[in-house]
Coordinates of C-alpha atoms and ligand atoms in Angstrom, one line a residue:
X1 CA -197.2 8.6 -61.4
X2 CA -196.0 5.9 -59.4
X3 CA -198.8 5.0 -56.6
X4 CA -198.3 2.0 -54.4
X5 CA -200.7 0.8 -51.5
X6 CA -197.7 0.4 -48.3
X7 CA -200.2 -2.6 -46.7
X8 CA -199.8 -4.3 -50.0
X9 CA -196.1 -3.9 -51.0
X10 CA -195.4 -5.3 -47.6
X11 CA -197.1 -8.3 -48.0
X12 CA -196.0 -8.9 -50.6
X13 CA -192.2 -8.9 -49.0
X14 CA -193.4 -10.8 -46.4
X15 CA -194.7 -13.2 -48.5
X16 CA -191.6 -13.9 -50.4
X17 CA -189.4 -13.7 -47.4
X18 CA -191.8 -16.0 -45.3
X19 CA -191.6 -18.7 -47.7
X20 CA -193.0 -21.8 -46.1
X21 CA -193.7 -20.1 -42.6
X22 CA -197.3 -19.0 -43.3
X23 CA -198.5 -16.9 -40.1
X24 CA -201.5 -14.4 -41.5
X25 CA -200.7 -12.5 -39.1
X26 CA -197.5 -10.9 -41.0
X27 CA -200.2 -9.2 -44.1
X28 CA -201.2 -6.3 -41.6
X29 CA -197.8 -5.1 -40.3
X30 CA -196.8 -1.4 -41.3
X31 CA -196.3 1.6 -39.4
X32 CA -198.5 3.7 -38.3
X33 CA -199.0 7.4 -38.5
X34 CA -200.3 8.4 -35.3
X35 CA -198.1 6.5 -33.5
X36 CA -194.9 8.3 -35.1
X37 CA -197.2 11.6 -34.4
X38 CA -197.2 10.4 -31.1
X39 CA -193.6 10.0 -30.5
X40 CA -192.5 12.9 -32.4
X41 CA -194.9 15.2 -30.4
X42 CA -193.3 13.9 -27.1
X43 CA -189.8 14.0 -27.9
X44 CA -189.9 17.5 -29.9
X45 CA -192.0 19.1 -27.3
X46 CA -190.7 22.5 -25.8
X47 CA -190.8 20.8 -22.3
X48 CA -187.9 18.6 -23.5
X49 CA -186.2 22.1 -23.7
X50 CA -184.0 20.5 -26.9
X51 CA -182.6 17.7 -25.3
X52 CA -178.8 18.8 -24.9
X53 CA -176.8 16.2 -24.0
X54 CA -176.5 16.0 -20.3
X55 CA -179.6 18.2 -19.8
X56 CA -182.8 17.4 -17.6
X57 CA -185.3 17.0 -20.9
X58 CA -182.6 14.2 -22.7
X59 CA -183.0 12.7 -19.5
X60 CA -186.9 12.5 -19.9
X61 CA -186.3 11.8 -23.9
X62 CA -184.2 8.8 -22.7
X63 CA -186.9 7.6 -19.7
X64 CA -189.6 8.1 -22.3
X65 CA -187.5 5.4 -25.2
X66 CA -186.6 3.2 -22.1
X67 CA -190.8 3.1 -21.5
X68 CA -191.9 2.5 -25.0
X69 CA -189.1 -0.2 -25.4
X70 CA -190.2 -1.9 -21.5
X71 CA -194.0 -1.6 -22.7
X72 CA -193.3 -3.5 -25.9
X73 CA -191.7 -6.6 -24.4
X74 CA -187.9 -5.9 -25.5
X75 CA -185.0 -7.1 -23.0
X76 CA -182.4 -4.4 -21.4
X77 CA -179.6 -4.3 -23.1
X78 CA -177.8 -1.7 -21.1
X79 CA -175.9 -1.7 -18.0
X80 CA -176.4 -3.8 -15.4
X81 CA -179.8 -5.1 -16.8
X82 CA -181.1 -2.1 -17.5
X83 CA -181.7 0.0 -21.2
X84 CA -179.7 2.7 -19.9
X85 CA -176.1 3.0 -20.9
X86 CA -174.6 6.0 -18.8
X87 CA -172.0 7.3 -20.0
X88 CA -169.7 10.4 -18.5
X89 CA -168.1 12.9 -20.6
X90 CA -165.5 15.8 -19.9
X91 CA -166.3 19.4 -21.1
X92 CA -163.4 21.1 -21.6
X93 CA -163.1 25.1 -21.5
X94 CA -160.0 27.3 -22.6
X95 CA -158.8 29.3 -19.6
X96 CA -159.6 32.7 -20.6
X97 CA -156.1 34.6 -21.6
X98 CA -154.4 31.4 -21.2
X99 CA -153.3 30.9 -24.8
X100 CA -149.8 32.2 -26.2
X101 CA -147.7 31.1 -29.1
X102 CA -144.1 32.1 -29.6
X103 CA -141.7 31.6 -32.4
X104 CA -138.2 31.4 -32.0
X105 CA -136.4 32.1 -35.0
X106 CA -133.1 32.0 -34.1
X107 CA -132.8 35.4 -33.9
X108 CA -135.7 36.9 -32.8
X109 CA -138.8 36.1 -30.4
X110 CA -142.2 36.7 -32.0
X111 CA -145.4 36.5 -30.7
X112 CA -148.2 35.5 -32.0
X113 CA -151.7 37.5 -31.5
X114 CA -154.5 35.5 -29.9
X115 CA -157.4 35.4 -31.4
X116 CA -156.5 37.1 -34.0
X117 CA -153.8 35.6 -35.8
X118 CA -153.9 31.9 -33.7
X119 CA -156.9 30.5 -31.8
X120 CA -156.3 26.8 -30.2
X121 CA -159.0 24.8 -28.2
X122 CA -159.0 23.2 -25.0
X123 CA -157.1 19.6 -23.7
X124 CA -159.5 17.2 -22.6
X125 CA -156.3 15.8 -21.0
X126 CA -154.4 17.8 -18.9
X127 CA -155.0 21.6 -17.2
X128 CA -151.4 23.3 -18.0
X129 CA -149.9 22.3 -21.6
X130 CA -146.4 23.5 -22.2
X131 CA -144.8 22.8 -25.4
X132 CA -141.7 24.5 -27.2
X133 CA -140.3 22.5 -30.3
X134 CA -139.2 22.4 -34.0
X135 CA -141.4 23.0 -36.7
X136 CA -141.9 20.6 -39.7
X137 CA -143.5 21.4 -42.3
X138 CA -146.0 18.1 -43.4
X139 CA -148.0 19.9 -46.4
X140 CA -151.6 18.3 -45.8
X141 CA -149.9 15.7 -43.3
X142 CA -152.1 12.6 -44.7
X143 CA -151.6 8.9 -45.5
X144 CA -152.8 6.7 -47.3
X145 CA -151.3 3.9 -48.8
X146 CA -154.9 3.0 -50.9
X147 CA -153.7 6.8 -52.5
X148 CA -150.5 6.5 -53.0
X149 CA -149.8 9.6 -50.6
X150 CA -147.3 9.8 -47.8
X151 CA -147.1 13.3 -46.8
X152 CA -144.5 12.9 -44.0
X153 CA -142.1 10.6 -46.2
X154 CA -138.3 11.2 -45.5
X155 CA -139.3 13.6 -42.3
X156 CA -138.6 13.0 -39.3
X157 CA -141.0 14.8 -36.7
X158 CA -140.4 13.2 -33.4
X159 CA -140.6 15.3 -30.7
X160 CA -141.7 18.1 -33.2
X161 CA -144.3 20.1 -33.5
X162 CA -146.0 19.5 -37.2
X163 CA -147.4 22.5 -39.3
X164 CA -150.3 21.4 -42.4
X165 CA -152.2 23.0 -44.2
X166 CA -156.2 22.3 -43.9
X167 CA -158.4 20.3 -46.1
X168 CA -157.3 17.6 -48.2
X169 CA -156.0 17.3 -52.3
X170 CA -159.0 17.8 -54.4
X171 CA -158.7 15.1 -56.5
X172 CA -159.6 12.5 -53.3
X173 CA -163.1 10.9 -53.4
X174 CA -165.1 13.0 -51.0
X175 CA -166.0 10.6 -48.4
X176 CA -162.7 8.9 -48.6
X177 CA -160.9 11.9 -48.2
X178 CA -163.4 13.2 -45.5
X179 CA -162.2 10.2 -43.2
X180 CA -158.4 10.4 -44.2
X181 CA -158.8 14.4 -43.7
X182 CA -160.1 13.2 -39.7
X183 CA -157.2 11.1 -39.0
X184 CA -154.7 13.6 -39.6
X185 CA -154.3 13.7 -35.8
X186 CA -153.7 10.0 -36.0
X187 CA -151.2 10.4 -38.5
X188 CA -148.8 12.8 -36.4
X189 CA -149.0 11.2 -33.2
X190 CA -148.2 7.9 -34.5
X191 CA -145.1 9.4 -36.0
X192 CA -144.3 10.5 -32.6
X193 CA -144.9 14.7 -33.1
X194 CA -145.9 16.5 -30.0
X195 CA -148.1 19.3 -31.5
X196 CA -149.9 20.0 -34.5
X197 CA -149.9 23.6 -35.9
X198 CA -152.9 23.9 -39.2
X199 CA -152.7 26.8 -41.4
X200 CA -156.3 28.1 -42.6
X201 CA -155.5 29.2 -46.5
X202 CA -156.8 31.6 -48.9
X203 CA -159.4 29.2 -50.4
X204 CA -160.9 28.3 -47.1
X205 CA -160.9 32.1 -46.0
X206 CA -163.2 32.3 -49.1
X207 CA -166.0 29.8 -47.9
X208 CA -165.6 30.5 -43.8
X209 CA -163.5 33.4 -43.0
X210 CA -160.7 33.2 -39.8
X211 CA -163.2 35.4 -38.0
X212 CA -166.0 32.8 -38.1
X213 CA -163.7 29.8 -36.4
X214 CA -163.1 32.6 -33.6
X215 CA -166.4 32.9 -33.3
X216 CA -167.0 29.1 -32.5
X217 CA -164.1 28.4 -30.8
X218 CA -165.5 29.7 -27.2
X219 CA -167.6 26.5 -27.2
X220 CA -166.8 23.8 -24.9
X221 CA -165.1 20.5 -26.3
X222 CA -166.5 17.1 -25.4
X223 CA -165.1 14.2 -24.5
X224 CA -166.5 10.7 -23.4
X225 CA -164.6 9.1 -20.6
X226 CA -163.8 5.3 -20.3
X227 CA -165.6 3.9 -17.0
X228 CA -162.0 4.2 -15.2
X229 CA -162.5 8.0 -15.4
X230 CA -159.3 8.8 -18.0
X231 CA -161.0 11.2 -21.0
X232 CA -161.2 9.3 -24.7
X233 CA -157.8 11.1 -26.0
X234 CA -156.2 8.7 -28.0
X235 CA -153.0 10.5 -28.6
X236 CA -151.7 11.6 -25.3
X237 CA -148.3 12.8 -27.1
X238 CA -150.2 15.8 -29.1
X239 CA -150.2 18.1 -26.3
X240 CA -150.2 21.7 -28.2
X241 CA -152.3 22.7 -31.3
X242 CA -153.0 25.8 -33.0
X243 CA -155.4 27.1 -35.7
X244 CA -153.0 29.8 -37.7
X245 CA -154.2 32.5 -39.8
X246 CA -153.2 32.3 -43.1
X247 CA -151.5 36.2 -43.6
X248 CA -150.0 35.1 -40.2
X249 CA -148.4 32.0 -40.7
X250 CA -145.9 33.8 -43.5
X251 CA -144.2 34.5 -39.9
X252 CA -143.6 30.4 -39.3
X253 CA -141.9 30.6 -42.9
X254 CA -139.1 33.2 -42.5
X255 CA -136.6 30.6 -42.6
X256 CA -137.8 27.7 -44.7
X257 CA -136.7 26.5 -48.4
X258 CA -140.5 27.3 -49.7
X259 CA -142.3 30.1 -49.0
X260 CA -145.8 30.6 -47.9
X261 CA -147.1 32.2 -51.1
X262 CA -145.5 29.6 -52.9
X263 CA -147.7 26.8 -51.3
X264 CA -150.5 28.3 -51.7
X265 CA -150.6 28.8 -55.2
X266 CA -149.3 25.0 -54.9
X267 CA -152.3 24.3 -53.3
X268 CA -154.5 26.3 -55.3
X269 CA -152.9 24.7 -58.9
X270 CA -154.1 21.3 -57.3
X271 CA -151.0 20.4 -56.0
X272 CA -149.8 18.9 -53.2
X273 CA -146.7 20.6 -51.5
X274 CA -143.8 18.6 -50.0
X275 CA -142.8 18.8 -46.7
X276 CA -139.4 20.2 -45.1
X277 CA -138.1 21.5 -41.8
X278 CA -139.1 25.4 -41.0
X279 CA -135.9 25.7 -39.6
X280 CA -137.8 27.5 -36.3
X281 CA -138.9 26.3 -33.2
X282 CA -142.5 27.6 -31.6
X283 CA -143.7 27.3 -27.9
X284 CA -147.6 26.8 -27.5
X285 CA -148.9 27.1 -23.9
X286 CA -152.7 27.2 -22.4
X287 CA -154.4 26.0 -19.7
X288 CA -157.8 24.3 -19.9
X289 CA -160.6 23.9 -16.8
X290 CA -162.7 20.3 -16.9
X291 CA -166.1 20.0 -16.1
X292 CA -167.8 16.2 -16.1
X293 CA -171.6 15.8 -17.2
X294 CA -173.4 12.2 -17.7
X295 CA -175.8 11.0 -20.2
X296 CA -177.3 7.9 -20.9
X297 CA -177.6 5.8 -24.6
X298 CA -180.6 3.1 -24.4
X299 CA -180.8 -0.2 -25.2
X300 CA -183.1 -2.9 -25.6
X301 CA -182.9 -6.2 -28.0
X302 CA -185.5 -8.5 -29.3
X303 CA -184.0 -12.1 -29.3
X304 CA -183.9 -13.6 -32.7
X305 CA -185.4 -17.2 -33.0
X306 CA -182.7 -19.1 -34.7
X307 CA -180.4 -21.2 -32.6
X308 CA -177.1 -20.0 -33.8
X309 CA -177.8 -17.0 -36.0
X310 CA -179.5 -15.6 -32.6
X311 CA -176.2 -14.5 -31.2
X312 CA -175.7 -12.0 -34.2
X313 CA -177.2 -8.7 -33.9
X314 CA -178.8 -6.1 -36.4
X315 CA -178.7 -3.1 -35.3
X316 CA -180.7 0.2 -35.4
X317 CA -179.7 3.6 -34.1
X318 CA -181.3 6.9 -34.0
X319 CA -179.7 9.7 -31.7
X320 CA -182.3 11.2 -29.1
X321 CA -180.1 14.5 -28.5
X322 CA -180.4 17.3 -29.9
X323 CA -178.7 21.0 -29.4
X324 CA -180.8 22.2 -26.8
X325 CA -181.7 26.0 -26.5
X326 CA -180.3 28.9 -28.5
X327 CA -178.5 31.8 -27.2
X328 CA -179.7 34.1 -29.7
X329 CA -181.4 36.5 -27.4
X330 CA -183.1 38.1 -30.4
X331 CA -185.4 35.6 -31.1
X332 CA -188.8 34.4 -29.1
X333 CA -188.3 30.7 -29.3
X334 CA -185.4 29.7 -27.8
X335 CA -186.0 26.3 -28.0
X336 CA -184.6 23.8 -30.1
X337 CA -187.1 21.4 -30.4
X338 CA -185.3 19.1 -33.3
X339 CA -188.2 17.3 -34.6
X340 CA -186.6 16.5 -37.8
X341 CA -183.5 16.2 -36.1
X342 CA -183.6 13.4 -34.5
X343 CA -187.1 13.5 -33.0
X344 CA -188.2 12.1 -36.2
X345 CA -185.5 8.9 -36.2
X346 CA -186.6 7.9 -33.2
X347 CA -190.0 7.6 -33.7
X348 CA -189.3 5.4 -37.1
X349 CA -187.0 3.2 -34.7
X350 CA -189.5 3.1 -32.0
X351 CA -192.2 2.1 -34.5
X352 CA -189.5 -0.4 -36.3
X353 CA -189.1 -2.3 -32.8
X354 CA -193.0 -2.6 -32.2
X355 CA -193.4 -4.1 -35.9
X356 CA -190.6 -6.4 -35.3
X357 CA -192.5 -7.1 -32.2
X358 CA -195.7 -7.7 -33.3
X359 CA -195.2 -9.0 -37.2
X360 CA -195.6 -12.8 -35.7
X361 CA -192.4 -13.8 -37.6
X362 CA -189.8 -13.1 -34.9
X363 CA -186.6 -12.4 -36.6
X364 CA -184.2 -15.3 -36.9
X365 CA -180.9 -13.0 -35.5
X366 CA -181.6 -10.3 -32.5
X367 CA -182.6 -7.0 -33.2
X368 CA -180.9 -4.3 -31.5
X369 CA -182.6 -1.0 -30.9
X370 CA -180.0 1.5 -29.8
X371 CA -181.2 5.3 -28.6
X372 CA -177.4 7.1 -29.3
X373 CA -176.5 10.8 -27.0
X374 CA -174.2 13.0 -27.8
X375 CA -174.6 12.6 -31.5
X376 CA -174.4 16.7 -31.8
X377 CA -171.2 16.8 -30.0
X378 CA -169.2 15.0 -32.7
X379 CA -171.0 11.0 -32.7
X380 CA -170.0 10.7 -29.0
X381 CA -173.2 8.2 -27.8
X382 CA -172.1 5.8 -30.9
X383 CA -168.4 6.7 -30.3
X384 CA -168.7 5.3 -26.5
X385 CA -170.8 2.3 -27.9
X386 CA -168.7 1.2 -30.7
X387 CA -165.4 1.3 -27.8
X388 CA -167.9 -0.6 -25.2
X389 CA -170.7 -2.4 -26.8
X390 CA -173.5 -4.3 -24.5
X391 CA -172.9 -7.3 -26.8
X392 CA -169.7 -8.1 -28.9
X393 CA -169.2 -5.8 -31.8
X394 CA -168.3 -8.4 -33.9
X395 CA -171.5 -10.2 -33.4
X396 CA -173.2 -6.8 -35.0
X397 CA -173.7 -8.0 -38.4
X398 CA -175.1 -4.6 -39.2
X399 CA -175.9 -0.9 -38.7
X400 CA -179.0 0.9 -39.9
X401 CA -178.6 4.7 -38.8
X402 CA -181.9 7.0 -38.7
X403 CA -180.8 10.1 -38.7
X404 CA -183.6 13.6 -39.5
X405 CA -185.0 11.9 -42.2
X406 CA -186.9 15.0 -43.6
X407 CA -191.0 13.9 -43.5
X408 CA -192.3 16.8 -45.0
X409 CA -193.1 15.2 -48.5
X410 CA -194.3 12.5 -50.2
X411 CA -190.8 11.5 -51.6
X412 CA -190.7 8.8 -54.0
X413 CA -186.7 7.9 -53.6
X414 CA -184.3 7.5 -51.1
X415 CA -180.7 8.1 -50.6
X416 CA -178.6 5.3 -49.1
X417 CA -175.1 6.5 -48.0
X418 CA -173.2 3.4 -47.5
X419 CA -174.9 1.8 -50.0
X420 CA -172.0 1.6 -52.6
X421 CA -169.8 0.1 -49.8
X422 CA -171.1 -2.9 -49.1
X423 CA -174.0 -6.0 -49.6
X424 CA -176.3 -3.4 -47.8
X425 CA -176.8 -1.8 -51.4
X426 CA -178.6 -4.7 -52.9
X427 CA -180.4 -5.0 -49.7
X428 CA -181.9 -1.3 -49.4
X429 CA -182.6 -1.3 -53.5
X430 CA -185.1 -4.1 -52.8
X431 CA -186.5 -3.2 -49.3
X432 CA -187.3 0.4 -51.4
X433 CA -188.5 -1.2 -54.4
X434 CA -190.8 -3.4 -52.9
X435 CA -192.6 -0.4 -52.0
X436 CA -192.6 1.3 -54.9
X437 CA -189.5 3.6 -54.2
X438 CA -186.4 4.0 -56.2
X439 CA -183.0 4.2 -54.7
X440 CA -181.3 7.3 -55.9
X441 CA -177.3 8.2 -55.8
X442 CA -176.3 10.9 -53.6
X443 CA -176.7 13.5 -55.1
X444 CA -174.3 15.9 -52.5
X445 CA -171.2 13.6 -52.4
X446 CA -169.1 16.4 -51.3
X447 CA -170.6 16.6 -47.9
X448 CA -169.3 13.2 -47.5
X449 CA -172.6 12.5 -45.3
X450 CA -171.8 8.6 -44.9
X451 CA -168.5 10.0 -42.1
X452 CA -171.2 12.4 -40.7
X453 CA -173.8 10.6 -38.3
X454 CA -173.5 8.1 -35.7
X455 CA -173.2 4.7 -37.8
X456 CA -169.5 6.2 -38.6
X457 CA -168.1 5.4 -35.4
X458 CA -169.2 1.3 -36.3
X459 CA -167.7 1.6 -40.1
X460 CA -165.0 2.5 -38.3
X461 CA -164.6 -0.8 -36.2
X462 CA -165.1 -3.2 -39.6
X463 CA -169.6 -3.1 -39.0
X464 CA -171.5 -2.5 -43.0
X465 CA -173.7 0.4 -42.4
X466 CA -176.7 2.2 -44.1
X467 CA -178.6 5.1 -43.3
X468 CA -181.3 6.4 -45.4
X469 CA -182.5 10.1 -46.3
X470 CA -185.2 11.0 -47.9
X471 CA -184.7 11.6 -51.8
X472 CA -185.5 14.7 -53.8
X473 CA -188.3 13.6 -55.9
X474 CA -192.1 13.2 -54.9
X475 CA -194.9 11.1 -55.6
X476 CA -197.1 14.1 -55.6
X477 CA -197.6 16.0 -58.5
X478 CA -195.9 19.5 -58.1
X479 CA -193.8 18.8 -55.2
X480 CA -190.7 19.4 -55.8
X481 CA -188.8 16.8 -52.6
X482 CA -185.2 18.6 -53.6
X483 CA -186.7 21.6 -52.9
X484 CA -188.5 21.6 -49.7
X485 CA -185.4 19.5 -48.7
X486 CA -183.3 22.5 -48.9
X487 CA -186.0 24.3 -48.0
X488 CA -185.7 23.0 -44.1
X489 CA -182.1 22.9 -44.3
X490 CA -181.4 26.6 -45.1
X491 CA -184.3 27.9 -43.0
X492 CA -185.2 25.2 -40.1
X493 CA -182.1 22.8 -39.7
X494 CA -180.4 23.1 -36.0
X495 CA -182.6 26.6 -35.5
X496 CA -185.9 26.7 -32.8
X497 CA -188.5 26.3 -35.9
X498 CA -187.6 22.6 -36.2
X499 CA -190.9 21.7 -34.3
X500 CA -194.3 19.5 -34.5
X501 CA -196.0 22.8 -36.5
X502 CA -194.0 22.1 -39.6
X503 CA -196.1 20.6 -42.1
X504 CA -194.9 16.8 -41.5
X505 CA -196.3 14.6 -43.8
X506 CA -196.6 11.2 -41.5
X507 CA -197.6 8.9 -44.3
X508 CA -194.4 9.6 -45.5
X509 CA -193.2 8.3 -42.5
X510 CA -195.0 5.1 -42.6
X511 CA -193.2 4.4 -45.9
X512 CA -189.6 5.3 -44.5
X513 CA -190.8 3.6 -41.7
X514 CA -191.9 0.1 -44.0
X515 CA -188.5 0.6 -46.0
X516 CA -186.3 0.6 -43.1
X517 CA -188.0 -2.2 -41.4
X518 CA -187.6 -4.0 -44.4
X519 CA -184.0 -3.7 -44.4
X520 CA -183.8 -5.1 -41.1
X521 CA -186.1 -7.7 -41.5
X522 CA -184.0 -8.9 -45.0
X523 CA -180.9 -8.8 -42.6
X524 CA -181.7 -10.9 -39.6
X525 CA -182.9 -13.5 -41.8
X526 CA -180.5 -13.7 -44.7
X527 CA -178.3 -16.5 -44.6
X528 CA -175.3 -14.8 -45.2
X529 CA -174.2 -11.8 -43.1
X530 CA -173.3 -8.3 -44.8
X531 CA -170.5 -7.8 -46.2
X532 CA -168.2 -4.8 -47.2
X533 CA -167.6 -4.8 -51.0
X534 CA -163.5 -5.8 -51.7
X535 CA -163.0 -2.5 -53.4
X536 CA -164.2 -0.2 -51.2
X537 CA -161.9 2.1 -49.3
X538 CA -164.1 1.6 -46.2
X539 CA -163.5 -2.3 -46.1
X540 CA -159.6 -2.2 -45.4
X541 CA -160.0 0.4 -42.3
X542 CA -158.0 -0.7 -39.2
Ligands
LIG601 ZN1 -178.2 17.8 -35.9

């Protein structure tokens, strides 16, 4: 058994990282458990009704960060002097019976069934789309020169309307290919196609049926807007898409040189099919109705105390949304409450900022404490913030992403997804060691969790991130951590018993709390900033 007093381990880093600098002060500084008790019992509390994005208890969340980071000295770093960041976003709903899709063969007209064999989602853009074009066939439409793959070579698909397959070639690293798999829509529109047409398959009818993605697909779309008003749609030119069934989409092959069957025992030999023209053309209409909702990210910064390295920033995040309240009728909680998720990463940041605050040793660069929205609706908060940061991005040397780290044992590793990608590695092995805790691989690389939370959106723009979950061992004899892990995500994760009455174990807090403090504190004071490792994938991105 590995047992290590927190108080201690810290001084000991402070010690070492203090060097000449001796202020007694630092020895003392850790987190503390009834603070993040505190915080987490706000923020998760059924009167914040499961702070949805846009909703009156996010509002309060966001008031309540705003307070704590006002009461602990920080300066605004939001709009206009103040933490809050507003931001307005576009909810886009599918006009009901608005959706068609008809092939044109060359000899006959076909329509396509909706829901049943196509479903398609709503434009953020515009109210009426009507598009009728060619079909190419792109096979799983990526790029990637770093691959070798060029799925659209020798096609020409301007003014067409492209037709992929989902997913991505198996042999592709997982998180790689999780971040090549979401620029597909980048891919066609640079090459000039006006619609994208994806096929669901026989292997992915396996793991989620075409029935399930019509269940989902009611649900609104978000979209953040710039501050001129026009909706965050990158690529205006895309104007029709369709999710095809895969028994369905034989009827898009009638005329092409491969047929469907073929590519999908292609696909499921490991192969990656070619493209070619389908040789039909397909019109996609629908109309879509707009709503607009605002919600606010917050922002403070504590001013780091060297000259120069001052204007650099290291940055923390944790989202303050959550999903709000369920509409399972069936149940008696319909409340959300999300205290893992992200109730929990918020406290840690809150706590972070007051020991930066009151360690004695002010950091040499700023510290940024950012409070992200929208996270649940696809990174949106972090999306807005990496397009129109408070301070320039490329003065944010770093990101550290809290996101439902799992506090409901005594875990005695953590998981660092990034950590492979950049100098960060080196950095979170010895903030974790010097508290006795090991840094583990991830041990679920096929969820490709480092393109899943809100530091993705800054990995994107060139910023080395971390973010830190807790690992599946325990200090406690007995405890399995992998298992009550999976235990909250089958039975707690995104459902109304993610509350305060969960057995959370808020010592266990402390020491995320110490490690990712830590990580900061070796960051603003290193001499050197970050830097993405030369091999990795995520270092060339433009
Ligand atoms: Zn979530």
């Amino acid at each position: 058994m590995r047992f290590f007093s927190y108080i201690g381990a810290i001084a000991v880093a402070l010690s070492l990282s203090a060097c000449a600098d001796e202020s007694p002060s630092n020895e003392a500084v850790s987190a503390d458990a009834l603070a993040l008790q505190a915080h987490l019992e706000f923020l998760a509390s059924d009167d914040l009704e499961g702070r949805d994005t846009g909703s009156r208890g996010h509002e309060i969340a966001a008031k309540y960060i705003a307070a704590k980071f006002k009461s602990l000295g920080l300066e605004p770093a939001g709009d206009d002097g103040t933490y809050f960041q507003r931001i307005k976003f576009r909810r886009s709903f599918l006009e009901e019976n608005s959706a068609s899709f008809t092939l044109n063969t060359g000899e006959d007209e076909i329509s396509l069934d909706y829901p049943k064999e196509f479903i398609t989602g709503p434009s953020a853009y515009s109210e009426e789309d009507d598009v009728e074009a060619p079909l190419v066939f792109v096979g799983y439409g990526l790029v990637s020169e770093a691959f070798g793959i060029n799925d659209y070579e020798g096609l020409d698909v301007e003014g067409k309307i492209v037709v992929m397959v989902s997913g991505r070639p198996e042999e592709l690293p997982s998180e790689e290919g999780a971040h090549l798999n979401s620029s597909k829509t980048k891919f066609a529109a640079e090459r000039g196609a006006v619609g994208i047409i994806n096929l669901h398959t026989p292997a992915r009818e396996k793991v989620r049926p075409f029935e399930v993605s019509v269940m989902y697909q009611r649900a609104p779309s978000v979209r953040w807007l710039h501050p001129n008003g026009e909706p965050n749609v990158a690529f205006k030119n895309i104007a029709a898409s369709a999710y095809v069934q895969h028994e369905a989409a034989e009827k898009l092959f009638v005329n092409a040189p491969v047929q469907l069957e073929e590519i999908f025992a292609q696909l499921e030999a490991g192969e990656s099919p070619k493209g070619f023209d389908l040789g039909v053309s397909a019109r996609l209409q629908r109309a879509s109705r707009h709503e607009e909702i605002s919600s606010p990210n917050v922002a403070a910064v504590l001013p780091g105390s060297d000259d120069k390295l001052k204007n650099e920033y290291v940055l923390y995040t944790a989202h303050s949304d959550h999903i709000g309240m369920t509409k399972d009728l069936s149940q008696d909680d319909h409340i959300n409450n999300g205290a893992m998720d992200n109730a929990s990463g918020v406290s840690v940041m809150l706590e972070t900022a007051r020991m930066f605050k009151e360690s004695g040793q002010q950091p040499k660069r700023s510290i940024m404490f950012l409070s992200i929205t929208a996270e649940e609706r696809g990174l949106l908060g972090a999306d807005y913030f990496a397009h129109h940061p408070t301070v320039p991005l490329s003065q944010i040397v770093a990101n550290v992403n809290l996101d439902m780290p799992v506090l409901l044992y005594d875990f005695a590793d953590v998981i660092a997804f990034g950590s492979t990608h950049s100098t960060l590695g080196d950095t979170v092995a010895r903030a974790a060691g010097q508290l006795g805790i090991d840094l583990s691989e991830d041990p679920m690389p096929e969820q490709a969790i480092f393109t899943r939370s809100d530091h993705y959106p800054f990995v994107k723009k060139g910023v080395p991130a971390v973010f830190l979950m807790t690992g599946f061992t325990s200090k406690t004899e007995g405890e399995d951590g992998g298992e009550v892990w999976g235990e909250f995500f089958a039975e707690h994760y995104h459902r109304p018993s993610d509350q305060p009455d969960l057995p959370i174990n808020y010592e266990a807090g402390v020491t995320f709390t110490n490690i990712n403090f830590a990580i900061g504190q070796e960051i603003a004071n290193q001499v050197e900033r970050p830097r993405w490792l030369p091999e990795s994938f995520f270092s060339q991105l433009d």
